[in-house]
PDB file of C-alpha atoms and ligand atoms in Angstrom:
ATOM      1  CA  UNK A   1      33.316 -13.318 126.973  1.00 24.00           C
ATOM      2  CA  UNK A   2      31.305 -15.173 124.928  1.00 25.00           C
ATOM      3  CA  UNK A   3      32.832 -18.578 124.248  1.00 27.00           C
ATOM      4  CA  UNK A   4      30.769 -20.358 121.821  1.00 26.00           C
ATOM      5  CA  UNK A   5      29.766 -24.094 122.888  1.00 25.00           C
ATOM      6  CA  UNK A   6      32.650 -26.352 121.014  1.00 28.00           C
ATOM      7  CA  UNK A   7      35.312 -24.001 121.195  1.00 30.00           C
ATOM      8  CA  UNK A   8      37.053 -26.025 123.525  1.00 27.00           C
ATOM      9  CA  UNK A   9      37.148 -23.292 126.615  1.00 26.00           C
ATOM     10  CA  UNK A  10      35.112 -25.259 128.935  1.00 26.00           C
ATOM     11  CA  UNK A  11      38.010 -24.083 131.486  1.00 28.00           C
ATOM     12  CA  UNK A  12      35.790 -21.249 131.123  1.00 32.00           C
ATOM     13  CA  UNK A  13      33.163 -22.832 132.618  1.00 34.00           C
ATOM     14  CA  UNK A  14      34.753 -23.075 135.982  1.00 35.00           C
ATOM     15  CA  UNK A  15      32.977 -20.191 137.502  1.00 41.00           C
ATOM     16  CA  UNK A  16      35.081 -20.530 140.324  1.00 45.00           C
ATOM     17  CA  UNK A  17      37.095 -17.139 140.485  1.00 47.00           C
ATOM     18  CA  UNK A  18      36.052 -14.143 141.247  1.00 56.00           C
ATOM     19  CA  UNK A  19      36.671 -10.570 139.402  1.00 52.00           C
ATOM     20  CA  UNK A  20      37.758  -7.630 141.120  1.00 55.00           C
ATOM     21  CA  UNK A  21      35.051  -5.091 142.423  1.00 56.00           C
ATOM     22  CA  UNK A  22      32.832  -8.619 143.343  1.00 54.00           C
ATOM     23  CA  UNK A  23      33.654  -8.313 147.077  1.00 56.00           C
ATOM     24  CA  UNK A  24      34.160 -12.198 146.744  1.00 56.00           C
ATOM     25  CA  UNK A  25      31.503 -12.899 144.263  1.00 55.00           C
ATOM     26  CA  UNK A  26      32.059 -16.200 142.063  1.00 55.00           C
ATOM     27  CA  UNK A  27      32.026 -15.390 138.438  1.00 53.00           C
ATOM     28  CA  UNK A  28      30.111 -18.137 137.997  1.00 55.00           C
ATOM     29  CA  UNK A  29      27.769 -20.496 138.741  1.00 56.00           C
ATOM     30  CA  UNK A  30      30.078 -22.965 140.128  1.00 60.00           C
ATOM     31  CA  UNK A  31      31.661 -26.101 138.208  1.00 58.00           C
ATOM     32  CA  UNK A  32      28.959 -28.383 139.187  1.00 64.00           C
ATOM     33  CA  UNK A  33      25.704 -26.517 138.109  1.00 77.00           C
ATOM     34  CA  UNK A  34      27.290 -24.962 135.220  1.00 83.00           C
ATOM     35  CA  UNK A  35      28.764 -28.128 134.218  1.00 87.00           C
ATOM     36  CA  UNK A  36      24.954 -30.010 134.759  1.00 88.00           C
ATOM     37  CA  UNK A  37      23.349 -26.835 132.400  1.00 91.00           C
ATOM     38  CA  UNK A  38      25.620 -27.310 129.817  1.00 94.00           C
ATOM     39  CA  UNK A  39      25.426 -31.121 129.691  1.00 92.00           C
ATOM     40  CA  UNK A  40      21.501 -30.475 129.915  1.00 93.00           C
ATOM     41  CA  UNK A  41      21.586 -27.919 126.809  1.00 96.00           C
ATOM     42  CA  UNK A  42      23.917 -30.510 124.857  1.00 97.00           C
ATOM     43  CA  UNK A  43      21.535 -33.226 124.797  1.00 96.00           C
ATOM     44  CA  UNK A  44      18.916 -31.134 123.925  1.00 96.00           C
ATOM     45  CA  UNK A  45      20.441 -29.744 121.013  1.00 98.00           C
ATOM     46  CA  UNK A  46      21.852 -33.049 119.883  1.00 98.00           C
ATOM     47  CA  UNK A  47      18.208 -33.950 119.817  1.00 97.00           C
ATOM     48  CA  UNK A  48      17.462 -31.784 117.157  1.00 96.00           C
ATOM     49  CA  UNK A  49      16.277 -28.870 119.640  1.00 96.00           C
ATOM     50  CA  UNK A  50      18.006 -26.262 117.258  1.00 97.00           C
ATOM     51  CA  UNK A  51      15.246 -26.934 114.777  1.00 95.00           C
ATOM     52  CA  UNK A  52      12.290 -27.059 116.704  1.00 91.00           C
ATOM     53  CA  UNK A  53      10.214 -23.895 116.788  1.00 90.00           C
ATOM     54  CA  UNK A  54       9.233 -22.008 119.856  1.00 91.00           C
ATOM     55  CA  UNK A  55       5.474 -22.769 121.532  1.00 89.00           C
ATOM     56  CA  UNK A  56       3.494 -20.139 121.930  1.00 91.00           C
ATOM     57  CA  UNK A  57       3.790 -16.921 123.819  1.00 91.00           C
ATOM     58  CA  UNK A  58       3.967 -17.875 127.587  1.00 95.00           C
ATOM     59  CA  UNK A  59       5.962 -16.266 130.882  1.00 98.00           C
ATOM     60  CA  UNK A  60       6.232 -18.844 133.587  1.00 98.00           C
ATOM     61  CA  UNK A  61       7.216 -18.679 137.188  1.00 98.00           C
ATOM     62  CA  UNK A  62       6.883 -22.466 138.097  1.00 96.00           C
ATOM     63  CA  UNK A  63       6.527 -25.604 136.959  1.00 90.00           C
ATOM     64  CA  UNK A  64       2.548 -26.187 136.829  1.00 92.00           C
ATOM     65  CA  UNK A  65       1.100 -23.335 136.766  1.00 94.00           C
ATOM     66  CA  UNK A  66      -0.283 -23.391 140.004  1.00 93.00           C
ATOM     67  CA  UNK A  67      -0.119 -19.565 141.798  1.00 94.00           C
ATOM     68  CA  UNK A  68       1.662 -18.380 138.582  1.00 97.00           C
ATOM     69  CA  UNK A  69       1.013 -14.896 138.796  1.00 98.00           C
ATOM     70  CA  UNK A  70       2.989 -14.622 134.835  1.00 98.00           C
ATOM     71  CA  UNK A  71       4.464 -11.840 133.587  1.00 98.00           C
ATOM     72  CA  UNK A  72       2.048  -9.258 135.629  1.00 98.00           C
ATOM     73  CA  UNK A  73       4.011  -9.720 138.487  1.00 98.00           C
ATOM     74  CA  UNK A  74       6.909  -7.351 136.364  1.00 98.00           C
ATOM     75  CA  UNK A  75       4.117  -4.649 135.864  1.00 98.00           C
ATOM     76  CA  UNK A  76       4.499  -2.402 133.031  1.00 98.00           C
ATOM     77  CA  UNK A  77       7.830  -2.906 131.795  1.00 98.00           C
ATOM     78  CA  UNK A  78       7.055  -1.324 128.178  1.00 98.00           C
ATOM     79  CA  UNK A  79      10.593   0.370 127.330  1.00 98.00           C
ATOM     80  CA  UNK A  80      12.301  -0.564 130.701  1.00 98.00           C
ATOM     81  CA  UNK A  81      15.495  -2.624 130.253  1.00 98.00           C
ATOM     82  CA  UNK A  82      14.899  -5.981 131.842  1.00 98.00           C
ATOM     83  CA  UNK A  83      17.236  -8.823 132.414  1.00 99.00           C
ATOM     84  CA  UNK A  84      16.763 -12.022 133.089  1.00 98.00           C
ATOM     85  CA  UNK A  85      19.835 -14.127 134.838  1.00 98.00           C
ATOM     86  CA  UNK A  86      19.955 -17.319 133.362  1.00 97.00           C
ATOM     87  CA  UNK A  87      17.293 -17.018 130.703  1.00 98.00           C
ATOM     88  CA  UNK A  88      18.029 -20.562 129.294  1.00 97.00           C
ATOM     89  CA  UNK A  89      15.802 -20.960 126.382  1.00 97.00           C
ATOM     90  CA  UNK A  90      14.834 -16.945 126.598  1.00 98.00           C
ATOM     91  CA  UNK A  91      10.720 -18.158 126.510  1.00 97.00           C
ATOM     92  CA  UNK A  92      10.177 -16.154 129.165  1.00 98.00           C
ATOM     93  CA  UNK A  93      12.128 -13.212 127.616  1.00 98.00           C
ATOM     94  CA  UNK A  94      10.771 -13.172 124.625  1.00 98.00           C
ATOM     95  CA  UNK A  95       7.522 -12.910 126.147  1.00 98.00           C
ATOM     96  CA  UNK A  96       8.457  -9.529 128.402  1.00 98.00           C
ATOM     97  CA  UNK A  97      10.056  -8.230 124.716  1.00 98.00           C
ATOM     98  CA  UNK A  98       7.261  -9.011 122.474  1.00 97.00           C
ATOM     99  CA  UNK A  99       4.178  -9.057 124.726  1.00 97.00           C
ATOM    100  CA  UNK A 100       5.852  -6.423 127.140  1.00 97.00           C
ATOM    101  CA  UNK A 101       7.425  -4.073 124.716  1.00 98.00           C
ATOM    102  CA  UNK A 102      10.858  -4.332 127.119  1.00 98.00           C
ATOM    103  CA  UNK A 103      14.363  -3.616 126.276  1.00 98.00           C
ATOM    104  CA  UNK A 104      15.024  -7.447 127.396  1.00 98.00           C
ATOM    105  CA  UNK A 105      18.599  -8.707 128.040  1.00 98.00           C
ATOM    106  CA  UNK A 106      18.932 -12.150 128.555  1.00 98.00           C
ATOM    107  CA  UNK A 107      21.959 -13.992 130.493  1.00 98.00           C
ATOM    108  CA  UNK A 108      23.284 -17.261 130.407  1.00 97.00           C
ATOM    109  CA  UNK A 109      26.452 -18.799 131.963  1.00 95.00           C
ATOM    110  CA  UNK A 110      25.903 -22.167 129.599  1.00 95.00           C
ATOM    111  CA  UNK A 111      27.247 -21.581 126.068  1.00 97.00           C
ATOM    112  CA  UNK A 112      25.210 -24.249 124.974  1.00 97.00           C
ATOM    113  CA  UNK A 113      21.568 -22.680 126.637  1.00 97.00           C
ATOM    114  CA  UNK A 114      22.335 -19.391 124.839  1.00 98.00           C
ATOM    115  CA  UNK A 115      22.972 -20.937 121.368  1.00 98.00           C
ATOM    116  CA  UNK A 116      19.625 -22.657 122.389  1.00 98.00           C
ATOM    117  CA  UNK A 117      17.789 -19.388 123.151  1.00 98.00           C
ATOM    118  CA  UNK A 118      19.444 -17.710 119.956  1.00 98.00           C
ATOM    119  CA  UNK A 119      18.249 -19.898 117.176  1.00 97.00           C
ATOM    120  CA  UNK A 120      15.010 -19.499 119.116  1.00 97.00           C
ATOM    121  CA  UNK A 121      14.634 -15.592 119.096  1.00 97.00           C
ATOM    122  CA  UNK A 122      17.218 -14.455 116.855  1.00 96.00           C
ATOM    123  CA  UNK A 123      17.758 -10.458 117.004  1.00 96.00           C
ATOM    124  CA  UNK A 124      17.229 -10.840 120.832  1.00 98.00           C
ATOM    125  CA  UNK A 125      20.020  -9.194 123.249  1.00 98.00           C
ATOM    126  CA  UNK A 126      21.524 -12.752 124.437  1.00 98.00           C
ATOM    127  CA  UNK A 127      24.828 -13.084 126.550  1.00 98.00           C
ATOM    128  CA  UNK A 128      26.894 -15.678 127.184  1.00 97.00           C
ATOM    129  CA  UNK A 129      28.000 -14.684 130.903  1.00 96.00           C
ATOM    130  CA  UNK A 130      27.987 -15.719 134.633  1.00 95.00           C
ATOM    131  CA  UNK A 131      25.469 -13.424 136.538  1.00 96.00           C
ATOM    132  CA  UNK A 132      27.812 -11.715 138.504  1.00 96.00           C
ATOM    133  CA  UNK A 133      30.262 -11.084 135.919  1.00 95.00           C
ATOM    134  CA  UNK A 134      26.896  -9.462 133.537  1.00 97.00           C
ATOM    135  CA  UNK A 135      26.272  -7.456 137.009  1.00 97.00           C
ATOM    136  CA  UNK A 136      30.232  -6.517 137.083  1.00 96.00           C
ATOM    137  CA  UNK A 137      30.630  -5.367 133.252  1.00 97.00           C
ATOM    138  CA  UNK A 138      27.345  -4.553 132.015  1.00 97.00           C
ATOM    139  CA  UNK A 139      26.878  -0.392 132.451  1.00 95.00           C
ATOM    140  CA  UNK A 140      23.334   0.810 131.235  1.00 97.00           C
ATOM    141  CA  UNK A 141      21.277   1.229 133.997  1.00 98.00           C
ATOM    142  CA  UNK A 142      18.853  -2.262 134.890  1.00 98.00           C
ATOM    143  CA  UNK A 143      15.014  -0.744 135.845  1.00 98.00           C
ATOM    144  CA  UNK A 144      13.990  -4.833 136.299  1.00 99.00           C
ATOM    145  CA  UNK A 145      15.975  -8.053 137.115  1.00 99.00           C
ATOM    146  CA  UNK A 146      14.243 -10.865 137.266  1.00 98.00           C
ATOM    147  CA  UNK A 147      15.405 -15.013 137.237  1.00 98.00           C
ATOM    148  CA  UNK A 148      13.232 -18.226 137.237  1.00 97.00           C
ATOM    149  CA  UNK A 149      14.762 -20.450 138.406  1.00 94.00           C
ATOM    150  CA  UNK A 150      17.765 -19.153 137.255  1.00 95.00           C
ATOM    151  CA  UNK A 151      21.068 -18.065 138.572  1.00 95.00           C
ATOM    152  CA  UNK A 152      18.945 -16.446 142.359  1.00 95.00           C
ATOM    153  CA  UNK A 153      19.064 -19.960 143.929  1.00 91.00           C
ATOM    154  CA  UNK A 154      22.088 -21.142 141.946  1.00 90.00           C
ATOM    155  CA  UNK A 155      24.796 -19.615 143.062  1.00 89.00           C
ATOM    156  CA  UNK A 156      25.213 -17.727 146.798  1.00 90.00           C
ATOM    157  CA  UNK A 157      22.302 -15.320 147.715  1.00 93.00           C
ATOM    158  CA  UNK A 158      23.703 -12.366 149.584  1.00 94.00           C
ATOM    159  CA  UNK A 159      27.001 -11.663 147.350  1.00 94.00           C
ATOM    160  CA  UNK A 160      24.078 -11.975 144.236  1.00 96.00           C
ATOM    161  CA  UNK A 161      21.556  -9.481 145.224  1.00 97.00           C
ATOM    162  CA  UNK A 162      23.921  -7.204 146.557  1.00 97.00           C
ATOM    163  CA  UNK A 163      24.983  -6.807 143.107  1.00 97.00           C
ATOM    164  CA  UNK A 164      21.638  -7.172 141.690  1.00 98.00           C
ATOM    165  CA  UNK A 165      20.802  -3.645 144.391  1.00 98.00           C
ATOM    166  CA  UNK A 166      23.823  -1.909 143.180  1.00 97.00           C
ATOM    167  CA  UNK A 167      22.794  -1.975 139.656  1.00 98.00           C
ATOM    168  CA  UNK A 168      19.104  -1.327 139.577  1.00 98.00           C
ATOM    169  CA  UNK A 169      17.748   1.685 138.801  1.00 98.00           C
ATOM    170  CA  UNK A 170      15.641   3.379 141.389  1.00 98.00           C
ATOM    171  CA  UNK A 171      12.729   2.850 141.647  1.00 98.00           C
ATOM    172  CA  UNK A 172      13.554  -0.828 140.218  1.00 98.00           C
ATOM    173  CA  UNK A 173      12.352  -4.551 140.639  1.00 98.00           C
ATOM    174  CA  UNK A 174      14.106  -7.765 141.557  1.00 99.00           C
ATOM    175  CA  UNK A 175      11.566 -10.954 141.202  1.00 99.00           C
ATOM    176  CA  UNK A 176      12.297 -14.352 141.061  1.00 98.00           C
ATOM    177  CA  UNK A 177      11.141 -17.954 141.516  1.00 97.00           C
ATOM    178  CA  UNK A 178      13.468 -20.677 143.700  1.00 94.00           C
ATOM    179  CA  UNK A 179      13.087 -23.958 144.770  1.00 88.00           C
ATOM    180  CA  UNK A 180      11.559 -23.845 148.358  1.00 87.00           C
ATOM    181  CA  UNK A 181      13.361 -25.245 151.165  1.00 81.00           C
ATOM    182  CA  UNK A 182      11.618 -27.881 153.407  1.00 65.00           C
ATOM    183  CA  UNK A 183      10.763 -31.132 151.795  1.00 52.00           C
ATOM    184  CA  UNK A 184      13.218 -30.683 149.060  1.00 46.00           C
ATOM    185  CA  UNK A 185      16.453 -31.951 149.261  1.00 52.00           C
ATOM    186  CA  UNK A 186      19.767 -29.832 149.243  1.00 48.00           C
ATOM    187  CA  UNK A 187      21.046 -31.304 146.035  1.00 46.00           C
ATOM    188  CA  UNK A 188      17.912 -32.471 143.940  1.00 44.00           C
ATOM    189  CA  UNK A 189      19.079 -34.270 140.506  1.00 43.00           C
ATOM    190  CA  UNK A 190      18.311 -32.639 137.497  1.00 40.00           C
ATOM    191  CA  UNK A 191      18.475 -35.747 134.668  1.00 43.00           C
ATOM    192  CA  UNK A 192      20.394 -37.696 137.000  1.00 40.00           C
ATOM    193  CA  UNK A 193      23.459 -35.451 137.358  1.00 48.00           C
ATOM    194  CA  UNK A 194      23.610 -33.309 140.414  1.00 48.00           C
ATOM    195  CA  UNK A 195      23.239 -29.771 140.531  1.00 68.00           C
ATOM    196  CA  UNK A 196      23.594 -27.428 143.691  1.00 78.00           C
ATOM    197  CA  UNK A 197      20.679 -25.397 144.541  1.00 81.00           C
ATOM    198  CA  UNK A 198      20.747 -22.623 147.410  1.00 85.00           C
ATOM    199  CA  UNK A 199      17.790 -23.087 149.489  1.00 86.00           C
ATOM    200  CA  UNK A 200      16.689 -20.088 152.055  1.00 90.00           C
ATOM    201  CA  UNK A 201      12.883 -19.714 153.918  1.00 90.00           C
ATOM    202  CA  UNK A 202      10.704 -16.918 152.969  1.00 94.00           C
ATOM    203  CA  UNK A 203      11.885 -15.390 156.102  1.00 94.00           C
ATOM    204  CA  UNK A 204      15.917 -15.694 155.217  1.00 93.00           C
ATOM    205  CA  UNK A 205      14.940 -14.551 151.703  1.00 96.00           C
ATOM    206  CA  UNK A 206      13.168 -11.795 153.304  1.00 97.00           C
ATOM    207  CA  UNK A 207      15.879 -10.495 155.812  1.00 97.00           C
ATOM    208  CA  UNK A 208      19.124 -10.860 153.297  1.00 97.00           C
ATOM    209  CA  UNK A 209      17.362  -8.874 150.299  1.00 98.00           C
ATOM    210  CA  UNK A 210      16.457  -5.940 153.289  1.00 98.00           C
ATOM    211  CA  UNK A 211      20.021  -6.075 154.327  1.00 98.00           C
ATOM    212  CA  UNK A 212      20.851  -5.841 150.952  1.00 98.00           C
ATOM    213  CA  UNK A 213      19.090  -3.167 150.860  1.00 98.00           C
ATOM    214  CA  UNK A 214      15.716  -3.530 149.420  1.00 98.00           C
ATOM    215  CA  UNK A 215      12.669  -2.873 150.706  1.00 98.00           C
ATOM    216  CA  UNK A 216       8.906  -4.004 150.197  1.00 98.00           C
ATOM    217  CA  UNK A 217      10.207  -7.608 149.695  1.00 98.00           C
ATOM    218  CA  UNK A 218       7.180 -10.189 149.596  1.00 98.00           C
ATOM    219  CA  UNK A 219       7.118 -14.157 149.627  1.00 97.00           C
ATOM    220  CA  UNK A 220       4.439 -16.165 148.312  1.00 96.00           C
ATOM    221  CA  UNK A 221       4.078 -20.035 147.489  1.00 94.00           C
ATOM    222  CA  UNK A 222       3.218 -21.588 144.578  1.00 95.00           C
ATOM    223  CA  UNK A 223       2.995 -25.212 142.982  1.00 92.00           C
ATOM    224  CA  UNK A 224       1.702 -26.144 146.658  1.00 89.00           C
ATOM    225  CA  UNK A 225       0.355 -29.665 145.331  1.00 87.00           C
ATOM    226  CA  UNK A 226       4.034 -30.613 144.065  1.00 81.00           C
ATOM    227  CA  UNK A 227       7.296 -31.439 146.020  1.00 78.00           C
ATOM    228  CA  UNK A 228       9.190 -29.513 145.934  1.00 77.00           C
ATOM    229  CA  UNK A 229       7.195 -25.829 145.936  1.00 88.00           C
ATOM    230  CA  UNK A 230       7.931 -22.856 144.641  1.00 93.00           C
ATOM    231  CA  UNK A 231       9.241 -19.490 146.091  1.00 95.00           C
ATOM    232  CA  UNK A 232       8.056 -16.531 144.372  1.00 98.00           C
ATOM    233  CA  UNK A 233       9.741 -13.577 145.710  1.00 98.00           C
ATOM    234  CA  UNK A 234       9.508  -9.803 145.181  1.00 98.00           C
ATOM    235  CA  UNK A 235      11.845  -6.795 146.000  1.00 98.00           C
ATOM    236  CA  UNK A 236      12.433  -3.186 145.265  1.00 98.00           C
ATOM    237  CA  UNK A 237      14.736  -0.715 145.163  1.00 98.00           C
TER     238      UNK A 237
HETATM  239  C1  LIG B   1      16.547 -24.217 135.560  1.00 84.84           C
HETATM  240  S1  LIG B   1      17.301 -23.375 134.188  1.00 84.84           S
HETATM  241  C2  LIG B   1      16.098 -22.101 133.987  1.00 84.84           C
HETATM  242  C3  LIG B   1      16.110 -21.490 132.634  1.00 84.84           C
HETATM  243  C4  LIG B   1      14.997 -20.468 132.370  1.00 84.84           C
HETATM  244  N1  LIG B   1      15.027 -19.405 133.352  1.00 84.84           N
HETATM  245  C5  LIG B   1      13.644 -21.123 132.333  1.00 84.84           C
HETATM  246  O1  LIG B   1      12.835 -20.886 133.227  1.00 84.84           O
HETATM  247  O2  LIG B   1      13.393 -21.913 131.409  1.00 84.84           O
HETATM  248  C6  LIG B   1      18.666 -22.537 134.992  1.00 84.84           C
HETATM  249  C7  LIG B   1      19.512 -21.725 134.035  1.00 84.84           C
HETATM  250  O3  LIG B   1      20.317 -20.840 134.786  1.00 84.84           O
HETATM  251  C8  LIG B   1      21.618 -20.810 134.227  1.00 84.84           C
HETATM  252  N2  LIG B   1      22.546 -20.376 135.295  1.00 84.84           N
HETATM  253  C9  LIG B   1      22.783 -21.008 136.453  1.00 84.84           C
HETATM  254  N3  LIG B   1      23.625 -20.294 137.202  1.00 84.84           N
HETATM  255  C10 LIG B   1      23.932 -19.178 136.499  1.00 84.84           C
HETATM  256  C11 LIG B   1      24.763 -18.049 136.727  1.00 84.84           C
HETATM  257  N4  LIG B   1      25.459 -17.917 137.868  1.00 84.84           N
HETATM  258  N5  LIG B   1      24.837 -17.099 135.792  1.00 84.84           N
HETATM  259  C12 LIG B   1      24.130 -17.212 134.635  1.00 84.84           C
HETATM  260  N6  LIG B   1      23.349 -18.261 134.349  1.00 84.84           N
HETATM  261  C13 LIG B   1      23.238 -19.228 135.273  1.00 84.84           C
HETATM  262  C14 LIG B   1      21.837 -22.222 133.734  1.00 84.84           C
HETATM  263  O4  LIG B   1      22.847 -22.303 132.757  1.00 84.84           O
HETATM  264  C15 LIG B   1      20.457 -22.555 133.196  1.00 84.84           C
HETATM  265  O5  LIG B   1      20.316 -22.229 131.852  1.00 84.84           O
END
C-alpha cells in the first residue's frame, strides 16, 4: 500500500477507483489534487525540506490564527487513537501525540508528504493511503478523526463521513477545518497548479454529517479578515 515516492507507481496515484465495501467511494483523492500534493511535497523536499528540523510544538486549524481554537477543540485525547486524514507534514499530529499523549495515526495519499512527515517525527504511526481506503482496511477501533484541511474538503463529503461514522468509536469525534464557500472560488490554485476543493455552507455541512448520522454537529468561522475563511466544524458519534 505504501508506494514509496520514486518507485515509479504514480499509476497509483490515480485515486480514481473505488474498493469494494466503499458504496462508490474513490480510493483516492482524485488525479488532480493528489497529483498537485505530490508535486507540492516534491519541491519541497528538493529544497532541502528533508533536513530542516520541525518548529516548535503547535496544532493549527487555519491559516492565521484567527478563531483557532488548537488542539482543545479534540478534548482529552490522552490514550485515544486519533487519526488525522491527510496529515501532510504530521505538525499537527505530533502535537496531539506528544502534547496530547494520543495513540496518533497519521494518513497521507501523497508518497512524497509522508516521507516529508517521517523524517520529521520518525517512530510516528505514518501511512501512505487514500482516506477512504485507511477507513476501508484499517480495523482498530478510531475514538477521534480529525483533518485540516485535509482529505474532508478534498475529495466528496457524504461517501467520506459516512465512512468516517462507520468507524468511530462511540462516543467519538469527527473535527475538521475546510475552505469556506462564498467568496472563494471552486478551484483556488495552490502554487499555480489547480487543485479541486469541495466547498459546502455550514448549513450543508451541518445536514449531510446528521444524515450521516452524527449528531451535535457545530459550525463556526474563523480567519474572518482573510479570503477565503475558514470552516471549523464539529461532530459526534
Ligand atoms: C492542505 S494539505 C494539509 C496538510 C496538513 N493537514 C496540514 O495542515 O499541514 C492537504 C493534504 O491532504 C492530503 N490529501 C488530500 N486528499 C487526500 C485523501 N483523499 N486521502 C489522504 N490524503 C489526502 C494531501 O496529500 C495533502 O498532504
Amino acid at each position: 500500500m505504501d508506494a514509496g515516492p520514486g518507485s515509479g507507481r504514480h499509476g497509483d496515484l490515480s485515486g480514481t477507483a473505488t474498493l469494494a465495501g466503499s458504496g462508490g467511494v474513490p480510493v483516492g483523492a482524485g488525479p488532480v489534487n493528489v497529483t498537485v500534493w505530490e508535486r507540492h511535497a516534491r519541491a519541497r523536499i528538493a529544497a532541502g525540506d528533508l533536513l530542516r528540523p520541525p518548529g516548535p510544538p503547535r496544532f493549527s486549524w487555519t491559516r492565521t490564527g484567527t478563531g483557532d481554537p488548537g488542539a482543545a477543540l479534540l478534548g482529552d485525547v490522552t490514550g485515544k487513537r486519533v487519526v488525522e486524514l491527510g496529515c501532510g507534514t504530521g505538525d499537527n499530529l505530533a502535537y496531539v501525540v506528544d502534547q496530547g499523549g494520543a495513540r496518533g495515526v497519521g494518513v497521507d495519499e501523497s508518497p512524497s508528504q509522508i516521507r516529508r512527515a517521517r523524517a520529521r517525527w520518525p517512530g510516528f504511526d505514518l501511512r501512505c493511503a487514500g482516506a477512504a481506503r485507511f477507513l476501508l482496511t484499517d480495523s482498530e477501533p478510531i475514538h477521534v478523526c480529525y483533518s485540516v484541511f485535509g482529505a474532508v474538503g478534498l475529495m466528496p463529503a457524504v461517501p467520506l463521513v459516512t465512512l468516517i461514522r462507520r468507524r468511530l468509536t462511540v462516543p467519538g469525534l469527527l473535527a475538521f477545518s475546510v475552505r469556506a464557500p462564498g467568496r472563494v472560488r471552486a478551484t483556488p490554485t495552490l502554487r499555480g497548479t489547480r487543485g479541486r476543493w469541495y466547498l459546502h455552507s455550514p448549513q450543508a455541512w451541518t445536514r449531510l454529517l446528521c444524515n450521516a448520522g452524527f449528531s451535535d454537529v457545530q459550525t463556526r468561522d474563523a480567519d474572518t479578515a482573510e479570503t477565503p475563511t475558514t470552516l471549523i466544524v464539529t461532530a459526534r458519534t
